[in-house]
Amino acid sequence: MGGADASEITDGQIYEAIGMAVVSAQQFENIFIIASRLAIKQANALTIEDVVSINASKALKQPVKALLKELSDVEPIAQLEERVLELIQKRHTVVHRIHEQTGWPGNINNQQKIDLRALCIEISAESLDLHTIFVQLLGQWAMRFPSMREGIEAAKLHEMFRRDRSGL
């Protein structure tokens, strides 16, 4: 009796990919909500005193889809709406509908396992990319406030996710 083919996807690899997809999507959702409530909803704040603070524990309970709909005609949300909606749908597949839509966990063939793992990797990658976009948005917004700019520059946070965003 031989061992598993090297290209065979194991349940462990699927669990790992699911975990990464879920954590990545949650991190994106958190920064999306915070950036939306600060940098987008309060884009016109001129001083730090003008900023209405948010209660993170309450704010993070708001569904991303509801906030997205509320801000759908505001830039840059309008540009990113389709990507965010697609990410939410894919995340819902993995978190809520995995068995119904993929048959896993269960008796599925290796190609189905490959496809499921690829979906999870895609969710992780897209979550990271969108997370970066919203971290940059939040950072750019925060740099307008002198009291925040000093801390951001001192910690070099403004360089953390520097990259060309021209292809939003």
PDB file of C-alpha atoms in Angstrom:
ATOM      1  CA  MET A   1       0.000   0.000   0.000  1.00  0.00           C
ATOM      2  CA  GLY A   2       1.655   3.249  -1.170  1.00  0.00           C
ATOM      3  CA  GLY A   3       1.562   6.682   0.449  1.00  0.00           C
ATOM      4  CA  ALA A   4      -0.531   9.587  -0.749  1.00  0.00           C
ATOM      5  CA  ASP A   5       0.396  11.176  -4.059  1.00  0.00           C
ATOM      6  CA  ALA A   6       2.504  14.312  -3.463  1.00  0.00           C
ATOM      7  CA  SER A   7      -0.106  16.405  -5.304  1.00  0.00           C
ATOM      8  CA  GLU A   8      -2.973  15.027  -3.236  1.00  0.00           C
ATOM      9  CA  ILE A   9      -4.576  17.673  -1.043  1.00  0.00           C
ATOM     10  CA  THR A  10      -5.058  16.578   2.539  1.00  0.00           C
ATOM     11  CA  ASP A  11      -7.846  17.591   4.899  1.00  0.00           C
ATOM     12  CA  GLY A  12      -5.159  19.286   6.998  1.00  0.00           C
ATOM     13  CA  GLN A  13      -4.227  21.515   4.069  1.00  0.00           C
ATOM     14  CA  ILE A  14      -7.861  22.407   3.575  1.00  0.00           C
ATOM     15  CA  TYR A  15      -8.322  23.234   7.265  1.00  0.00           C
ATOM     16  CA  GLU A  16      -5.230  25.419   7.119  1.00  0.00           C
ATOM     17  CA  ALA A  17      -6.467  27.233   4.010  1.00  0.00           C
ATOM     18  CA  ILE A  18      -9.916  27.747   5.550  1.00  0.00           C
ATOM     19  CA  GLY A  19      -8.351  29.171   8.698  1.00  0.00           C
ATOM     20  CA  MET A  20      -6.235  31.609   6.722  1.00  0.00           C
ATOM     21  CA  ALA A  21      -9.223  32.653   4.610  1.00  0.00           C
ATOM     22  CA  VAL A  22     -11.400  33.300   7.656  1.00  0.00           C
ATOM     23  CA  VAL A  23      -8.735  35.233   9.586  1.00  0.00           C
ATOM     24  CA  SER A  24      -7.771  37.283   6.522  1.00  0.00           C
ATOM     25  CA  ALA A  25     -11.396  38.132   5.759  1.00  0.00           C
ATOM     26  CA  GLN A  26     -12.034  39.128   9.383  1.00  0.00           C
ATOM     27  CA  GLN A  27      -9.019  41.424   9.395  1.00  0.00           C
ATOM     28  CA  PHE A  28     -10.204  43.038   6.170  1.00  0.00           C
ATOM     29  CA  GLU A  29     -13.714  43.471   7.581  1.00  0.00           C
ATOM     30  CA  ASN A  30     -12.339  45.174  10.706  1.00  0.00           C
ATOM     31  CA  ILE A  31     -10.199  47.691   8.820  1.00  0.00           C
ATOM     32  CA  PHE A  32     -12.994  48.262   6.285  1.00  0.00           C
ATOM     33  CA  ILE A  33     -15.430  49.208   9.048  1.00  0.00           C
ATOM     34  CA  ILE A  34     -12.959  51.439  10.883  1.00  0.00           C
ATOM     35  CA  ALA A  35     -11.739  53.163   7.700  1.00  0.00           C
ATOM     36  CA  SER A  36     -15.308  53.630   6.488  1.00  0.00           C
ATOM     37  CA  ARG A  37     -16.485  55.135   9.766  1.00  0.00           C
ATOM     38  CA  LEU A  38     -13.486  57.451  10.033  1.00  0.00           C
ATOM     39  CA  ALA A  39     -11.817  58.211   6.708  1.00  0.00           C
ATOM     40  CA  ILE A  40     -14.946  57.990   4.559  1.00  0.00           C
ATOM     41  CA  LYS A  41     -17.811  59.071   6.803  1.00  0.00           C
ATOM     42  CA  GLN A  42     -15.671  61.782   8.390  1.00  0.00           C
ATOM     43  CA  ALA A  43     -13.634  62.748   5.339  1.00  0.00           C
ATOM     44  CA  ASN A  44     -14.385  66.431   5.926  1.00  0.00           C
ATOM     45  CA  ALA A  45     -13.120  66.567   9.518  1.00  0.00           C
ATOM     46  CA  LEU A  46     -10.632  69.414   9.680  1.00  0.00           C
ATOM     47  CA  THR A  47      -9.273  68.930  13.175  1.00  0.00           C
ATOM     48  CA  ILE A  48      -8.944  65.941  15.462  1.00  0.00           C
ATOM     49  CA  GLU A  49     -11.589  67.583  17.644  1.00  0.00           C
ATOM     50  CA  ASP A  50     -14.036  67.346  14.706  1.00  0.00           C
ATOM     51  CA  VAL A  51     -13.680  63.570  14.571  1.00  0.00           C
ATOM     52  CA  VAL A  52     -16.517  61.651  16.181  1.00  0.00           C
ATOM     53  CA  SER A  53     -14.956  58.695  17.955  1.00  0.00           C
ATOM     54  CA  ILE A  54     -16.275  55.237  17.286  1.00  0.00           C
ATOM     55  CA  ASN A  55     -16.942  52.462  19.722  1.00  0.00           C
ATOM     56  CA  ALA A  56     -15.014  49.633  18.075  1.00  0.00           C
ATOM     57  CA  SER A  57     -16.904  46.865  19.882  1.00  0.00           C
ATOM     58  CA  LYS A  58     -20.212  48.211  18.558  1.00  0.00           C
ATOM     59  CA  ALA A  59     -18.912  49.310  15.169  1.00  0.00           C
ATOM     60  CA  LEU A  60     -17.325  45.945  14.383  1.00  0.00           C
ATOM     61  CA  LYS A  61     -20.683  44.232  14.824  1.00  0.00           C
ATOM     62  CA  GLN A  62     -22.144  46.073  11.832  1.00  0.00           C
ATOM     63  CA  PRO A  63     -22.306  43.774   8.818  1.00  0.00           C
ATOM     64  CA  VAL A  64     -19.867  44.824   6.103  1.00  0.00           C
ATOM     65  CA  LYS A  65     -22.565  44.437   3.458  1.00  0.00           C
ATOM     66  CA  ALA A  66     -24.837  46.949   5.245  1.00  0.00           C
ATOM     67  CA  LEU A  67     -22.037  49.510   5.580  1.00  0.00           C
ATOM     68  CA  LEU A  68     -21.021  48.916   1.978  1.00  0.00           C
ATOM     69  CA  LYS A  69     -24.578  49.601   0.810  1.00  0.00           C
ATOM     70  CA  GLU A  70     -24.742  52.754   2.926  1.00  0.00           C
ATOM     71  CA  LEU A  71     -21.546  54.076   1.310  1.00  0.00           C
ATOM     72  CA  SER A  72     -21.871  52.557  -2.166  1.00  0.00           C
ATOM     73  CA  ASP A  73     -21.847  55.872  -4.028  1.00  0.00           C
ATOM     74  CA  VAL A  74     -18.917  57.361  -2.088  1.00  0.00           C
ATOM     75  CA  GLU A  75     -15.377  57.109  -3.460  1.00  0.00           C
ATOM     76  CA  PRO A  76     -13.341  54.913  -3.081  1.00  0.00           C
ATOM     77  CA  ILE A  77     -16.105  52.520  -1.987  1.00  0.00           C
ATOM     78  CA  ALA A  78     -17.873  52.867  -5.344  1.00  0.00           C
ATOM     79  CA  GLN A  79     -14.711  51.711  -7.139  1.00  0.00           C
ATOM     80  CA  LEU A  80     -14.230  48.766  -4.807  1.00  0.00           C
ATOM     81  CA  GLU A  81     -17.844  47.719  -4.213  1.00  0.00           C
ATOM     82  CA  GLU A  82     -17.842  44.768  -6.624  1.00  0.00           C
ATOM     83  CA  ARG A  83     -14.596  43.408  -5.190  1.00  0.00           C
ATOM     84  CA  VAL A  84     -15.831  43.715  -1.617  1.00  0.00           C
ATOM     85  CA  LEU A  85     -19.186  42.084  -2.456  1.00  0.00           C
ATOM     86  CA  GLU A  86     -17.450  39.218  -4.252  1.00  0.00           C
ATOM     87  CA  LEU A  87     -15.116  38.708  -1.303  1.00  0.00           C
ATOM     88  CA  ILE A  88     -18.063  38.659   1.104  1.00  0.00           C
ATOM     89  CA  GLN A  89     -19.842  36.045  -1.020  1.00  0.00           C
ATOM     90  CA  LYS A  90     -16.767  33.840  -1.233  1.00  0.00           C
ATOM     91  CA  ARG A  91     -16.189  34.164   2.514  1.00  0.00           C
ATOM     92  CA  HIS A  92     -19.830  33.205   3.133  1.00  0.00           C
ATOM     93  CA  THR A  93     -19.298  30.114   1.008  1.00  0.00           C
ATOM     94  CA  VAL A  94     -16.357  29.008   3.132  1.00  0.00           C
ATOM     95  CA  VAL A  95     -17.825  29.990   6.509  1.00  0.00           C
ATOM     96  CA  HIS A  96     -21.530  29.238   6.107  1.00  0.00           C
ATOM     97  CA  ARG A  97     -22.084  27.088   3.048  1.00  0.00           C
ATOM     98  CA  ILE A  98     -18.964  25.003   2.647  1.00  0.00           C
ATOM     99  CA  HIS A  99     -20.631  21.601   2.739  1.00  0.00           C
ATOM    100  CA  GLU A 100     -23.631  22.590   0.641  1.00  0.00           C
ATOM    101  CA  GLN A 101     -21.531  24.205  -2.082  1.00  0.00           C
ATOM    102  CA  THR A 102     -18.388  22.063  -2.068  1.00  0.00           C
ATOM    103  CA  GLY A 103     -19.316  18.761  -0.455  1.00  0.00           C
ATOM    104  CA  TRP A 104     -16.493  19.125   2.043  1.00  0.00           C
ATOM    105  CA  PRO A 105     -16.018  17.811   4.621  1.00  0.00           C
ATOM    106  CA  GLY A 106     -17.013  14.617   2.995  1.00  0.00           C
ATOM    107  CA  ASN A 107     -16.056  12.280   0.248  1.00  0.00           C
ATOM    108  CA  ILE A 108     -14.846  14.626  -2.490  1.00  0.00           C
ATOM    109  CA  ASN A 109     -12.217  13.951  -5.097  1.00  0.00           C
ATOM    110  CA  ASN A 110      -8.774  15.549  -5.184  1.00  0.00           C
ATOM    111  CA  GLN A 111      -9.733  18.089  -7.875  1.00  0.00           C
ATOM    112  CA  GLN A 112     -12.601  19.291  -5.680  1.00  0.00           C
ATOM    113  CA  LYS A 113     -10.144  19.601  -2.782  1.00  0.00           C
ATOM    114  CA  ILE A 114      -7.762  21.545  -5.027  1.00  0.00           C
ATOM    115  CA  ASP A 115     -10.601  23.866  -6.048  1.00  0.00           C
ATOM    116  CA  LEU A 116     -11.685  24.422  -2.436  1.00  0.00           C
ATOM    117  CA  ARG A 117      -8.146  25.171  -1.325  1.00  0.00           C
ATOM    118  CA  ALA A 118      -7.709  27.552  -4.271  1.00  0.00           C
ATOM    119  CA  LEU A 119     -10.903  29.375  -3.256  1.00  0.00           C
ATOM    120  CA  CYS A 120      -9.542  29.809   0.267  1.00  0.00           C
ATOM    121  CA  ILE A 121      -6.194  31.067  -1.018  1.00  0.00           C
ATOM    122  CA  GLU A 122      -8.033  33.513  -3.295  1.00  0.00           C
ATOM    123  CA  ILE A 123     -10.056  34.814  -0.315  1.00  0.00           C
ATOM    124  CA  SER A 124      -6.860  35.278   1.700  1.00  0.00           C
ATOM    125  CA  ALA A 125      -5.089  37.134  -1.103  1.00  0.00           C
ATOM    126  CA  GLU A 126      -8.030  39.405  -1.923  1.00  0.00           C
ATOM    127  CA  SER A 127      -8.611  40.125   1.776  1.00  0.00           C
ATOM    128  CA  LEU A 128      -4.986  41.165   2.163  1.00  0.00           C
ATOM    129  CA  ASP A 129      -5.089  43.383  -0.902  1.00  0.00           C
ATOM    130  CA  LEU A 130      -8.315  45.108   0.174  1.00  0.00           C
ATOM    131  CA  HIS A 131      -7.003  45.380   3.738  1.00  0.00           C
ATOM    132  CA  THR A 132      -3.930  47.187   2.392  1.00  0.00           C
ATOM    133  CA  ILE A 133      -6.079  49.602   0.389  1.00  0.00           C
ATOM    134  CA  PHE A 134      -8.141  50.533   3.437  1.00  0.00           C
ATOM    135  CA  VAL A 135      -5.119  50.795   5.761  1.00  0.00           C
ATOM    136  CA  GLN A 136      -3.613  53.234   3.270  1.00  0.00           C
ATOM    137  CA  LEU A 137      -6.868  55.158   3.059  1.00  0.00           C
ATOM    138  CA  LEU A 138      -7.082  55.401   6.843  1.00  0.00           C
ATOM    139  CA  GLY A 139      -3.416  56.404   7.086  1.00  0.00           C
ATOM    140  CA  GLN A 140      -3.758  59.102   4.449  1.00  0.00           C
ATOM    141  CA  TRP A 141      -6.806  60.483   6.242  1.00  0.00           C
ATOM    142  CA  ALA A 142      -5.053  60.435   9.631  1.00  0.00           C
ATOM    143  CA  MET A 143      -1.991  62.253   8.245  1.00  0.00           C
ATOM    144  CA  ARG A 144      -4.086  65.435   7.936  1.00  0.00           C
ATOM    145  CA  PHE A 145      -4.074  65.795  11.718  1.00  0.00           C
ATOM    146  CA  PRO A 146      -0.748  67.147  13.008  1.00  0.00           C
ATOM    147  CA  SER A 147      -1.044  65.309  16.326  1.00  0.00           C
ATOM    148  CA  MET A 148      -1.465  61.991  14.502  1.00  0.00           C
ATOM    149  CA  ARG A 149       1.012  62.728  11.723  1.00  0.00           C
ATOM    150  CA  GLU A 150       3.910  62.938  14.169  1.00  0.00           C
ATOM    151  CA  GLY A 151       3.165  59.469  15.618  1.00  0.00           C
ATOM    152  CA  ILE A 152       2.555  57.936  12.210  1.00  0.00           C
ATOM    153  CA  GLU A 153       5.840  59.287  10.866  1.00  0.00           C
ATOM    154  CA  ALA A 154       7.796  58.377  14.007  1.00  0.00           C
ATOM    155  CA  ALA A 155       6.651  54.772  13.769  1.00  0.00           C
ATOM    156  CA  LYS A 156       7.060  54.819   9.974  1.00  0.00           C
ATOM    157  CA  LEU A 157       3.486  53.569   9.706  1.00  0.00           C
ATOM    158  CA  HIS A 158       2.985  55.731   6.644  1.00  0.00           C
ATOM    159  CA  GLU A 159       5.528  53.499   4.853  1.00  0.00           C
ATOM    160  CA  MET A 160       4.064  50.229   6.061  1.00  0.00           C
ATOM    161  CA  PHE A 161       1.914  49.499   3.043  1.00  0.00           C
ATOM    162  CA  ARG A 162       3.418  51.896   0.522  1.00  0.00           C
ATOM    163  CA  ARG A 163       2.902  50.692  -3.003  1.00  0.00           C
ATOM    164  CA  ASP A 164       1.351  51.885  -6.193  1.00  0.00           C
ATOM    165  CA  ARG A 165      -2.455  51.965  -5.865  1.00  0.00           C
ATOM    166  CA  SER A 166      -3.145  53.361  -9.326  1.00  0.00           C
ATOM    167  CA  GLY A 167      -4.906  50.149 -10.378  1.00  0.00           C
ATOM    168  CA  LEU A 168      -7.689  50.229  -7.792  1.00  0.00           C
TER     169      LEU A 168
END
